[in-house]
CSV table of C-alpha atoms in Angstrom, one decimal:
chain,number,residue,atom,x,y,z
A,1,THR,CA,-11.6,169.9,-19.9
A,2,MET,CA,-7.9,169.4,-20.6
A,3,ILE,CA,-7.9,172.2,-23.2
A,4,ASN,CA,-9.5,174.6,-20.7
A,5,ALA,CA,-7.0,173.6,-18.0
A,6,GLY,CA,-4.1,174.2,-20.4
A,7,LYS,CA,-3.1,170.5,-20.3
A,8,TYR,CA,-3.8,169.8,-24.0
A,9,GLN,CA,-2.0,171.6,-26.8
A,10,GLY,CA,-2.9,171.8,-30.4
A,11,GLU,CA,-6.1,170.6,-32.1
A,12,PHE,CA,-8.1,167.5,-31.5
A,13,HIS,CA,-9.8,166.2,-34.7
A,14,ILE,CA,-12.7,163.8,-34.9
A,15,TYR,CA,-13.4,162.2,-38.3
A,16,CYS,CA,-16.9,160.7,-38.9
A,17,GLU,CA,-19.7,160.6,-41.4
A,18,LYS,CA,-22.3,163.4,-41.4
A,19,GLU,CA,-25.0,161.6,-39.4
A,20,THR,CA,-22.6,161.0,-36.5
A,21,ALA,CA,-21.2,164.5,-36.8
A,22,ASP,CA,-24.7,166.0,-36.5
A,23,THR,CA,-25.6,163.8,-33.6
A,24,LEU,CA,-22.3,164.5,-31.8
A,25,GLN,CA,-22.8,168.3,-32.2
A,26,ILE,CA,-26.3,168.1,-30.8
A,27,PHE,CA,-25.2,165.9,-27.9
A,28,CYS,CA,-22.4,168.3,-27.0
A,29,GLU,CA,-24.7,171.4,-27.2
A,30,ARG,CA,-27.3,169.8,-24.9
A,31,THR,CA,-25.0,168.2,-22.3
A,32,LEU,CA,-21.7,170.2,-22.1
A,33,THR,CA,-21.1,173.6,-20.5
A,34,GLY,CA,-20.7,176.7,-22.6
A,35,LYS,CA,-17.0,176.9,-21.9
A,36,MET,CA,-16.6,173.3,-23.2
A,37,ASN,CA,-18.7,173.9,-26.2
A,38,ALA,CA,-16.7,177.0,-27.1
A,39,CYS,CA,-13.8,174.6,-27.9
A,40,ILE,CA,-15.7,172.8,-30.6
A,41,GLY,CA,-14.9,174.3,-34.0
A,42,LYS,CA,-11.7,175.9,-32.6
A,43,GLN,CA,-9.4,173.4,-30.8
A,44,ILE,CA,-11.8,170.4,-31.3
A,45,ILE,CA,-12.6,170.0,-34.9
A,46,ILE,CA,-15.4,167.6,-36.1
A,47,GLU,CA,-14.6,166.7,-39.7
A,48,VAL,CA,-17.1,165.0,-42.0
A,49,VAL,CA,-15.8,162.3,-44.3
A,50,GLU,CA,-17.5,160.5,-47.2
A,51,HIS,CA,-17.4,156.9,-48.4
A,52,LYS,CA,-14.0,156.3,-50.1
A,53,GLU,CA,-12.6,159.6,-49.0
A,54,GLU,CA,-8.9,159.7,-48.5
A,55,ARG,CA,-6.9,161.6,-45.9
A,56,SER,CA,-3.2,161.6,-44.9
A,57,PHE,CA,-1.8,161.6,-41.4
A,58,ALA,CA,1.7,161.3,-40.1
A,59,GLY,CA,3.0,159.4,-43.1
A,60,VAL,CA,0.1,157.1,-43.7
A,61,ASP,CA,-2.9,157.3,-46.0
A,62,ILE,CA,-6.3,156.6,-44.6
A,63,THR,CA,-9.4,155.7,-46.7
A,64,PHE,CA,-12.8,155.8,-45.0
A,65,PHE,CA,-15.5,153.4,-46.2
A,66,ASP,CA,-19.1,152.7,-45.4
A,67,VAL,CA,-19.5,149.3,-43.7
A,68,PHE,CA,-23.2,149.2,-44.9
A,69,SER,CA,-24.6,148.6,-41.5
A,70,SER,CA,-28.3,147.7,-41.4
A,71,LYS,CA,-28.6,149.5,-38.0
A,72,MET,CA,-27.2,153.0,-38.7
A,73,LYS,CA,-24.5,154.6,-40.8
A,74,GLN,CA,-21.1,153.5,-39.8
A,75,PHE,CA,-17.6,153.8,-41.4
A,76,GLY,CA,-14.6,151.6,-41.2
A,77,PHE,CA,-11.2,152.6,-42.6
A,78,MET,CA,-8.2,151.4,-44.5
A,79,VAL,CA,-4.7,152.5,-43.6
A,80,LYS,CA,-1.9,152.2,-46.1
A,81,LYS,CA,1.7,152.9,-45.5
A,82,ALA,CA,4.1,152.8,-48.5
A,83,ALA,CA,7.7,151.6,-48.2
A,84,THR,CA,10.0,154.6,-48.1
A,85,THR,CA,13.1,155.0,-50.2
A,86,ILE,CA,16.4,156.4,-48.9
A,87,ALA,CA,19.5,157.2,-50.9
A,88,GLY,CA,22.3,154.7,-50.4
A,89,SER,CA,25.9,154.9,-51.3
A,90,ASN,CA,25.4,153.2,-54.7
A,91,ALA,CA,21.7,153.0,-55.1
A,92,SER,CA,18.5,153.8,-53.4
A,93,GLN,CA,17.4,151.5,-50.6
A,94,GLU,CA,14.0,150.5,-49.4
A,95,GLN,CA,13.3,151.3,-45.7
A,96,GLY,CA,10.4,149.6,-44.1
A,97,LYS,CA,7.7,147.6,-45.9
A,98,GLU,CA,4.5,148.6,-47.6
A,99,TRP,CA,1.4,147.4,-45.6
A,100,LYS,CA,-2.3,147.7,-45.5
A,101,LEU,CA,-4.5,147.6,-42.4
A,102,ILE,CA,-8.3,147.4,-42.4
A,103,CYS,CA,-10.7,148.1,-39.5
A,104,LEU,CA,-14.2,146.9,-40.1
A,105,GLY,CA,-15.6,149.0,-37.2
A,106,ASP,CA,-18.5,147.5,-35.1
A,107,GLU,CA,-20.0,145.4,-37.9
A,108,PRO,CA,-19.3,142.1,-39.6
A,109,PHE,CA,-17.7,142.1,-43.0
A,110,ASN,CA,-19.9,143.2,-46.0
A,111,GLU,CA,-19.1,141.8,-49.4
A,112,LYS,CA,-19.4,145.3,-50.9
A,113,ASN,CA,-16.1,146.1,-49.2
A,114,GLU,CA,-14.1,143.1,-50.5
A,115,ALA,CA,-11.9,145.4,-52.7
A,116,PHE,CA,-10.7,147.2,-49.5
A,117,VAL,CA,-10.3,144.1,-47.4
A,118,ARG,CA,-8.8,141.4,-49.6
A,119,ASP,CA,-5.1,140.6,-49.1
A,120,ALA,CA,-4.7,143.1,-46.2
A,121,ASP,CA,-1.7,142.7,-44.0
A,122,TRP,CA,-3.8,143.4,-40.9
A,123,LEU,CA,-7.5,142.9,-40.4
A,124,LEU,CA,-9.1,144.4,-37.2
A,125,CYS,CA,-12.4,142.5,-36.8
A,126,GLU,CA,-15.1,142.4,-34.1
A,127,SER,CA,-15.6,139.0,-32.6
A,128,PHE,CA,-18.3,139.1,-30.0
A,129,CYS,CA,-18.0,135.5,-28.7
A,130,LEU,CA,-16.9,132.0,-29.4
A,131,TYR,CA,-18.9,130.0,-31.9
A,132,ALA,CA,-19.6,127.4,-29.2
A,133,ASP,CA,-21.2,130.2,-27.1
A,134,ARG,CA,-23.4,131.6,-29.9
A,135,GLU,CA,-26.6,130.5,-28.3
A,136,ARG,CA,-25.7,132.2,-25.0
A,137,TYR,CA,-24.5,135.6,-26.5
A,138,LYS,CA,-26.6,135.6,-29.7
A,139,PRO,CA,-24.0,137.5,-31.8
A,140,TYR,CA,-25.9,137.3,-35.1
A,141,GLU,CA,-29.0,139.0,-33.5
A,142,LYS,CA,-26.7,141.8,-32.5
A,143,HIS,CA,-25.0,142.1,-35.9
A,144,HIS,CA,-21.8,140.6,-34.7
A,145,SER,CA,-19.7,137.6,-35.5
A,146,THR,CA,-17.7,134.9,-33.7
A,147,ALA,CA,-14.0,134.1,-33.5
A,148,LEU,CA,-14.6,131.2,-35.9
A,149,ASP,CA,-16.4,133.4,-38.4
A,150,ALA,CA,-13.6,135.9,-38.2
A,151,GLY,CA,-11.0,133.2,-38.8
A,152,GLU,CA,-12.9,131.9,-41.8
A,153,LEU,CA,-13.3,135.4,-43.3
A,154,ALA,CA,-9.5,136.1,-42.9
A,155,GLN,CA,-8.6,132.8,-44.6
A,156,THR,CA,-11.0,133.4,-47.5
A,157,LEU,CA,-9.7,137.0,-48.1
A,158,GLY,CA,-6.0,136.2,-47.9
A,159,ILE,CA,-5.4,138.2,-44.7
A,160,LYS,CA,-1.9,137.9,-43.1
A,161,ASN,CA,-2.6,139.1,-39.5
A,162,LEU,CA,-6.0,138.9,-37.8
A,163,LEU,CA,-6.8,141.0,-34.7
A,164,LEU,CA,-10.0,140.3,-32.8
A,165,TYR,CA,-11.7,142.9,-30.5
A,166,HIS,CA,-15.2,143.8,-29.2
A,167,THR,CA,-15.6,140.6,-27.3
A,168,GLU,CA,-17.7,139.6,-24.3
A,169,ASP,CA,-16.0,140.0,-21.0
A,170,ASP,CA,-16.9,136.8,-19.2
A,171,HIS,CA,-13.7,135.0,-20.3
A,172,LEU,CA,-11.1,137.6,-19.7
A,173,SER,CA,-8.6,135.3,-18.0
A,174,SER,CA,-8.7,132.8,-20.9
A,175,ARG,CA,-10.0,135.0,-23.7
A,176,LYS,CA,-6.7,135.3,-25.6
A,177,GLU,CA,-6.1,131.6,-25.6
A,178,LEU,CA,-9.7,130.6,-26.4
A,179,TYR,CA,-10.3,133.1,-29.2
A,180,THR,CA,-7.0,132.5,-30.8
A,181,ALA,CA,-7.5,128.7,-30.8
A,182,GLU,CA,-11.0,129.0,-32.4
A,183,ALA,CA,-9.9,131.5,-35.1
A,184,LYS,CA,-7.0,129.2,-36.0
A,185,GLU,CA,-9.4,126.4,-36.7
A,186,LYS,CA,-10.1,128.3,-40.0
A,187,PHE,CA,-7.2,130.7,-40.3
A,188,CYS,CA,-3.6,129.9,-41.1
A,189,GLY,CA,-2.1,133.3,-40.4
A,190,ASN,CA,-1.3,135.2,-37.1
A,191,VAL,CA,-4.1,135.8,-34.6
A,192,TYR,CA,-4.0,138.6,-32.0
A,193,VAL,CA,-6.5,138.9,-29.2
A,194,PRO,CA,-5.1,141.9,-27.2
A,195,ASP,CA,-5.7,142.7,-23.6
A,196,ASP,CA,-6.7,146.3,-22.7
A,197,MET,CA,-3.8,148.8,-23.2
A,198,GLU,CA,-1.7,146.1,-25.0
A,199,ILE,CA,0.5,147.6,-27.8
A,200,ILE,CA,1.1,145.7,-31.0
A,201,GLU,CA,3.9,146.7,-33.3
A,202,LEU,CA,2.9,146.6,-37.0
């Protein structure tokens, strides 16, 4: 809609695995207007990526990986940013630090992806509820984890910063405090439980 109204410039790229790309294409064809569908393949580009495929965007390298979901094909991703070197008066100087960020998507960690996740500077991990509320929300039946599980995972894999998302919404006023405290029962690093639209500087 924004493209057709002249309010969006450039191309909009969607990166996903083939099953999602095919489903998205069919969904758009059957639900959107002809004018909207005309944008797909021109200004809106659906790009299929494979397991372990690497792409580069705006100075960072992204590697997509299969999260081995038992429900349907899903990908997570690894973002790596290398330290940059600038010329100094006497010798080159390092500007910024190298870091690695992992997003596990909408699934718990699978051991097949340990090589991607271990020792990451940032781990973005779904955390559906508190461990104490597991009987109420039944996270394991939904292929999700708890804040306690995420904290234990982060500690085991040597993560520096743990960010929790995809939580239930019944504890919004106290979610940040409650989820942080539970994750820290197992994890010694930094824990972030962002509110909607909160910005976190890496």
